[in-house]
C-alpha cells in the first residue's frame, strides 16, 4: 500500500510541492489541491494552508509575514 499525502489523502501523482514545515502532517501536496498552477520557486519557503493557518510559517521563520504574500504562494485566482 502506497503512502498518501496532500489534503486529498491520495497517493503521489504528478508534480507535487513539499511543505517546508519539517513537522507537517501531510508533507507533500498536489499543485491543484492547494490552488497552484506551477511549483513555487525553490528559492522561497512554501508552507501548506494548514501550517499557515496554525501560524507555523511565522513560527519557523521568526517573523511576522502576515502582510507579505509571495506571488508564487497565492492560490489560483487570488489577487493581492
Short mmCIF file of N, CA, C and O in Angstrom, two decimals:
data_model
loop_
_atom_site.label_atom_id
_atom_site.label_comp_id
_atom_site.label_asym_id
_atom_site.label_seq_id
_atom_site.Cartn_x
_atom_site.Cartn_y
_atom_site.Cartn_z
N UNK A 1 0.85 -1.19 0.00
CA UNK A 1 0.00 0.00 0.00
C UNK A 1 0.89 1.25 0.00
O UNK A 1 1.76 1.40 0.83
N UNK A 2 0.65 2.13 -0.97
CA UNK A 2 1.42 3.36 -1.07
C UNK A 2 1.00 4.37 -0.02
O UNK A 2 -0.17 4.44 0.34
N UNK A 3 1.95 5.18 0.46
CA UNK A 3 1.59 6.23 1.42
C UNK A 3 0.74 7.29 0.74
O UNK A 3 0.85 7.52 -0.47
N UNK A 4 -0.12 7.94 1.51
CA UNK A 4 -0.97 9.01 0.99
C UNK A 4 -0.47 10.36 1.51
O UNK A 4 0.14 10.44 2.57
N UNK A 5 -0.73 11.38 0.73
CA UNK A 5 -0.27 12.73 1.03
C UNK A 5 -1.41 13.71 0.76
O UNK A 5 -2.49 13.32 0.38
N UNK A 6 -1.12 14.99 0.93
CA UNK A 6 -1.99 16.06 0.48
C UNK A 6 -3.28 16.15 1.28
O UNK A 6 -3.61 15.27 2.07
N UNK A 7 -4.03 17.23 1.04
CA UNK A 7 -5.33 17.40 1.68
C UNK A 7 -6.34 16.41 1.14
O UNK A 7 -7.32 16.07 1.80
N UNK A 8 -6.09 15.88 -0.05
CA UNK A 8 -7.00 14.91 -0.67
C UNK A 8 -6.77 13.49 -0.17
O UNK A 8 -7.58 12.60 -0.42
N UNK A 9 -5.65 13.29 0.53
CA UNK A 9 -5.28 11.98 1.09
C UNK A 9 -5.16 10.90 0.01
O UNK A 9 -5.62 9.77 0.16
N UNK A 10 -4.51 11.26 -1.10
CA UNK A 10 -4.26 10.31 -2.18
C UNK A 10 -2.78 10.09 -2.34
O UNK A 10 -1.96 10.79 -1.75
N UNK A 11 -2.42 9.14 -3.19
CA UNK A 11 -1.02 8.82 -3.42
C UNK A 11 -0.33 9.91 -4.23
O UNK A 11 -0.98 10.74 -4.86
N UNK A 12 0.98 9.85 -4.24
CA UNK A 12 1.79 10.78 -5.02
C UNK A 12 1.46 10.61 -6.50
O UNK A 12 1.41 9.49 -7.01
N UNK A 13 1.23 11.73 -7.19
CA UNK A 13 0.85 11.68 -8.59
C UNK A 13 1.16 13.02 -9.23
O UNK A 13 0.71 14.05 -8.76
N UNK A 14 1.92 13.03 -10.29
CA UNK A 14 2.24 14.27 -10.98
C UNK A 14 3.16 15.16 -10.17
O UNK A 14 3.82 14.72 -9.23
N UNK A 15 3.20 16.43 -10.52
CA UNK A 15 4.04 17.39 -9.82
C UNK A 15 3.43 17.71 -8.46
O UNK A 15 2.24 18.01 -8.36
N UNK A 16 4.26 17.64 -7.45
CA UNK A 16 3.81 17.92 -6.09
C UNK A 16 4.77 18.93 -5.46
O UNK A 16 5.90 19.09 -5.90
N UNK A 17 4.30 19.61 -4.43
CA UNK A 17 5.10 20.58 -3.70
C UNK A 17 5.18 20.14 -2.25
O UNK A 17 4.21 19.64 -1.69
N UNK A 18 6.37 20.31 -1.66
CA UNK A 18 6.57 19.90 -0.28
C UNK A 18 6.44 21.11 0.65
O UNK A 18 6.98 22.18 0.38
N UNK A 19 5.73 20.93 1.75
CA UNK A 19 5.63 21.96 2.77
C UNK A 19 6.97 22.07 3.47
O UNK A 19 7.59 21.05 3.80
N UNK A 20 7.45 23.29 3.71
CA UNK A 20 8.74 23.49 4.36
C UNK A 20 8.70 23.34 5.87
O UNK A 20 9.73 23.50 6.53
N UNK A 21 7.55 23.00 6.43
CA UNK A 21 7.47 22.68 7.85
C UNK A 21 7.93 21.23 8.01
O UNK A 21 7.28 20.32 7.52
N UNK A 22 9.06 21.00 8.69
CA UNK A 22 9.55 19.63 8.83
C UNK A 22 8.60 18.71 9.60
O UNK A 22 8.72 17.49 9.52
N UNK A 23 7.65 19.29 10.30
CA UNK A 23 6.68 18.51 11.07
C UNK A 23 5.29 18.49 10.44
O UNK A 23 4.32 18.10 11.10
N UNK A 24 5.19 18.91 9.19
CA UNK A 24 3.89 18.92 8.51
C UNK A 24 3.34 17.50 8.46
O UNK A 24 4.05 16.56 8.09
N UNK A 25 2.09 17.35 8.82
CA UNK A 25 1.46 16.03 8.85
C UNK A 25 1.32 15.41 7.46
O UNK A 25 1.39 14.20 7.31
N UNK A 26 1.10 16.23 6.44
CA UNK A 26 0.84 15.70 5.10
C UNK A 26 2.06 15.76 4.19
O UNK A 26 2.13 15.05 3.21
N UNK A 27 2.98 16.62 4.46
CA UNK A 27 4.27 16.75 3.76
C UNK A 27 4.21 17.22 2.32
O UNK A 27 4.75 18.23 1.96
N UNK A 28 3.58 16.44 1.45
CA UNK A 28 3.55 16.71 0.00
C UNK A 28 2.13 16.98 -0.46
O UNK A 28 1.19 16.37 0.03
N UNK A 29 2.01 17.89 -1.45
CA UNK A 29 0.70 18.33 -1.92
C UNK A 29 0.66 18.39 -3.44
O UNK A 29 1.61 18.85 -4.07
N UNK A 30 -0.46 17.93 -4.00
CA UNK A 30 -0.69 18.09 -5.44
C UNK A 30 -0.92 19.57 -5.69
O UNK A 30 -1.64 20.24 -4.93
N UNK A 31 -0.33 20.10 -6.74
CA UNK A 31 -0.45 21.54 -7.02
C UNK A 31 -1.90 21.99 -7.06
O UNK A 31 -2.27 22.98 -6.43
N UNK A 32 -2.74 21.28 -7.79
CA UNK A 32 -4.14 21.67 -7.93
C UNK A 32 -4.91 21.65 -6.62
O UNK A 32 -5.82 22.45 -6.41
N UNK A 33 -4.53 20.78 -5.71
CA UNK A 33 -5.23 20.67 -4.42
C UNK A 33 -4.97 21.88 -3.51
O UNK A 33 -5.76 22.15 -2.62
N UNK A 34 -3.85 22.57 -3.73
CA UNK A 34 -3.54 23.75 -2.92
C UNK A 34 -3.62 25.02 -3.77
O UNK A 34 -3.12 26.08 -3.38
N UNK A 35 -4.27 24.92 -4.93
CA UNK A 35 -4.56 26.09 -5.75
C UNK A 35 -3.37 26.67 -6.49
O UNK A 35 -3.36 27.85 -6.80
N UNK A 36 -2.38 25.86 -6.79
CA UNK A 36 -1.22 26.35 -7.55
C UNK A 36 -1.25 25.82 -8.97
O UNK A 36 -1.65 24.68 -9.21
N UNK A 37 -0.81 26.65 -9.91
CA UNK A 37 -0.70 26.22 -11.30
C UNK A 37 0.69 25.67 -11.59
O UNK A 37 0.86 24.86 -12.48
N UNK A 38 1.68 26.15 -10.85
CA UNK A 38 3.05 25.67 -11.01
C UNK A 38 3.72 25.63 -9.65
O UNK A 38 3.27 26.28 -8.71
N UNK A 39 4.80 24.88 -9.56
CA UNK A 39 5.52 24.76 -8.30
C UNK A 39 6.13 26.10 -7.91
O UNK A 39 6.62 26.84 -8.78
N UNK A 40 6.13 26.44 -6.62
CA UNK A 40 6.76 27.68 -6.16
C UNK A 40 8.26 27.64 -6.41
O UNK A 40 8.85 26.57 -6.55
N UNK A 41 8.87 28.79 -6.43
CA UNK A 41 10.31 28.89 -6.61
C UNK A 41 11.03 28.14 -5.50
O UNK A 41 10.64 28.22 -4.34
N UNK A 42 12.07 27.42 -5.84
CA UNK A 42 12.84 26.69 -4.83
C UNK A 42 13.65 27.64 -3.94
O UNK A 42 14.19 27.23 -2.93
N UNK A 43 13.71 28.91 -4.32
CA UNK A 43 14.44 29.91 -3.54
C UNK A 43 13.60 30.47 -2.40
O UNK A 43 14.12 31.21 -1.57
N UNK A 44 12.32 30.13 -2.37
CA UNK A 44 11.43 30.63 -1.32
C UNK A 44 10.84 29.47 -0.55
O UNK A 44 10.62 28.39 -1.09
N UNK A 45 10.58 29.70 0.71
CA UNK A 45 9.92 28.69 1.52
C UNK A 45 8.45 28.64 1.11
O UNK A 45 7.85 29.65 0.76
N UNK A 46 7.85 27.46 1.17
CA UNK A 46 6.43 27.29 0.89
C UNK A 46 5.82 26.47 2.02
O UNK A 46 6.35 25.43 2.40
N UNK A 47 4.71 26.96 2.56
CA UNK A 47 4.01 26.27 3.63
C UNK A 47 2.59 25.97 3.17
O UNK A 47 1.96 26.80 2.52
N UNK A 48 2.11 24.80 3.54
CA UNK A 48 0.76 24.40 3.14
C UNK A 48 -0.28 25.24 3.88
O UNK A 48 0.02 25.87 4.90
N UNK A 49 -1.51 25.25 3.37
CA UNK A 49 -2.56 26.04 4.00
C UNK A 49 -2.79 25.69 5.48
O UNK A 49 -3.02 26.58 6.29
N UNK A 50 -2.68 24.42 5.83
CA UNK A 50 -2.90 24.02 7.23
C UNK A 50 -1.81 24.57 8.15
O UNK A 50 -2.09 25.03 9.24
N UNK A 51 -0.56 24.54 7.70
CA UNK A 51 0.54 25.06 8.52
C UNK A 51 0.44 26.58 8.63
O UNK A 51 0.71 27.15 9.69
N UNK A 52 0.03 27.25 7.56
CA UNK A 52 -0.15 28.69 7.60
C UNK A 52 -1.27 29.04 8.58
O UNK A 52 -1.14 29.96 9.40
N UNK A 53 -2.36 28.29 8.53
CA UNK A 53 -3.49 28.52 9.44
C UNK A 53 -3.07 28.37 10.90
O UNK A 53 -3.53 29.10 11.76
N UNK A 54 -2.17 27.43 11.16
CA UNK A 54 -1.68 27.21 12.53
C UNK A 54 -0.60 28.21 12.93
O UNK A 54 -0.15 28.22 14.06
N UNK A 55 -0.14 29.03 11.98
CA UNK A 55 0.91 30.02 12.25
C UNK A 55 2.30 29.43 12.26
O UNK A 55 3.25 30.07 12.69
N UNK A 56 2.44 28.20 11.76
CA UNK A 56 3.74 27.53 11.75
C UNK A 56 4.74 28.28 10.88
O UNK A 56 5.91 28.35 11.20
N UNK A 57 4.26 28.85 9.77
CA UNK A 57 5.16 29.57 8.88
C UNK A 57 5.84 30.72 9.62
O UNK A 57 7.04 30.91 9.53
N UNK A 58 5.09 31.47 10.40
CA UNK A 58 5.64 32.61 11.14
C UNK A 58 6.56 32.12 12.25
O UNK A 58 7.61 32.70 12.51
N UNK A 59 6.17 31.05 12.90
CA UNK A 59 6.97 30.48 13.99
C UNK A 59 8.33 30.02 13.48
O UNK A 59 9.36 30.31 14.08
N UNK A 60 8.35 29.30 12.35
CA UNK A 60 9.60 28.79 11.81
C UNK A 60 10.48 29.88 11.23
O UNK A 60 11.70 29.82 11.29
N UNK A 61 9.86 30.89 10.63
CA UNK A 61 10.61 31.98 10.03
C UNK A 61 11.03 33.02 11.06
O UNK A 61 11.92 33.81 10.82
N UNK A 62 10.32 33.06 12.20
CA UNK A 62 10.65 34.02 13.24
C UNK A 62 10.31 35.45 12.89
O UNK A 62 10.88 36.37 13.44
N UNK A 63 9.40 35.64 11.94
CA UNK A 63 8.98 36.98 11.54
C UNK A 63 7.48 37.03 11.36
O UNK A 63 6.83 36.01 11.16
N UNK A 64 6.94 38.23 11.41
CA UNK A 64 5.53 38.42 11.13
C UNK A 64 5.41 38.73 9.64
O UNK A 64 5.66 39.84 9.21
N UNK A 65 5.04 37.73 8.87
CA UNK A 65 4.93 37.93 7.43
C UNK A 65 3.47 37.91 6.98
O UNK A 65 3.17 37.61 5.86
N UNK A 66 2.57 38.26 7.88
CA UNK A 66 1.15 38.17 7.57
C UNK A 66 0.74 39.09 6.43
O UNK A 66 -0.24 38.84 5.76
N UNK A 67 1.50 40.16 6.21
CA UNK A 67 1.13 41.06 5.12
C UNK A 67 2.02 40.87 3.89
O UNK A 67 1.82 41.52 2.89
N UNK A 68 3.01 40.00 3.97
CA UNK A 68 3.92 39.78 2.85
C UNK A 68 3.62 38.43 2.22
O UNK A 68 4.05 37.40 2.69
N UNK A 69 2.86 38.45 1.15
CA UNK A 69 2.49 37.22 0.47
C UNK A 69 3.23 37.16 -0.85
O UNK A 69 3.14 38.07 -1.66
N UNK A 70 3.97 36.09 -1.06
CA UNK A 70 4.68 35.91 -2.32
C UNK A 70 3.73 35.50 -3.42
O UNK A 70 2.81 34.73 -3.19
N UNK A 71 3.93 36.00 -4.61
CA UNK A 71 3.06 35.68 -5.73
C UNK A 71 3.02 34.17 -5.99
O UNK A 71 2.00 33.62 -6.28
N UNK A 72 4.16 33.51 -5.81
CA UNK A 72 4.19 32.08 -6.09
C UNK A 72 3.48 31.26 -5.02
O UNK A 72 3.29 30.08 -5.16
N UNK A 73 3.06 31.89 -3.95
CA UNK A 73 2.35 31.17 -2.88
C UNK A 73 0.84 31.43 -2.93
O UNK A 73 0.11 30.90 -2.14
N UNK A 74 0.41 32.25 -3.87
CA UNK A 74 -1.01 32.59 -3.95
C UNK A 74 -1.80 31.48 -4.63
O UNK A 74 -1.37 30.92 -5.63
N UNK A 75 -2.97 31.16 -4.09
CA UNK A 75 -3.84 30.20 -4.77
C UNK A 75 -4.29 30.76 -6.11
O UNK A 75 -4.34 31.98 -6.30
N UNK A 76 -4.63 29.91 -7.03
CA UNK A 76 -5.10 30.32 -8.34
C UNK A 76 -6.30 31.23 -8.19
O UNK A 76 -7.21 30.97 -7.42
N UNK A 77 -6.28 32.34 -8.91
CA UNK A 77 -7.41 33.27 -8.90
C UNK A 77 -7.41 34.25 -7.74
O UNK A 77 -8.20 35.16 -7.69
N UNK A 78 -6.53 34.10 -6.78
CA UNK A 78 -6.47 35.02 -5.64
C UNK A 78 -5.59 36.19 -6.01
O UNK A 78 -4.53 36.04 -6.56
N UNK A 79 -6.04 37.39 -5.70
CA UNK A 79 -5.28 38.58 -6.02
C UNK A 79 -4.82 39.27 -4.75
O UNK A 79 -5.47 39.18 -3.73
N UNK A 80 -3.70 39.98 -4.87
CA UNK A 80 -3.15 40.72 -3.73
C UNK A 80 -3.94 42.00 -3.58
O UNK A 80 -4.24 42.68 -4.50
#
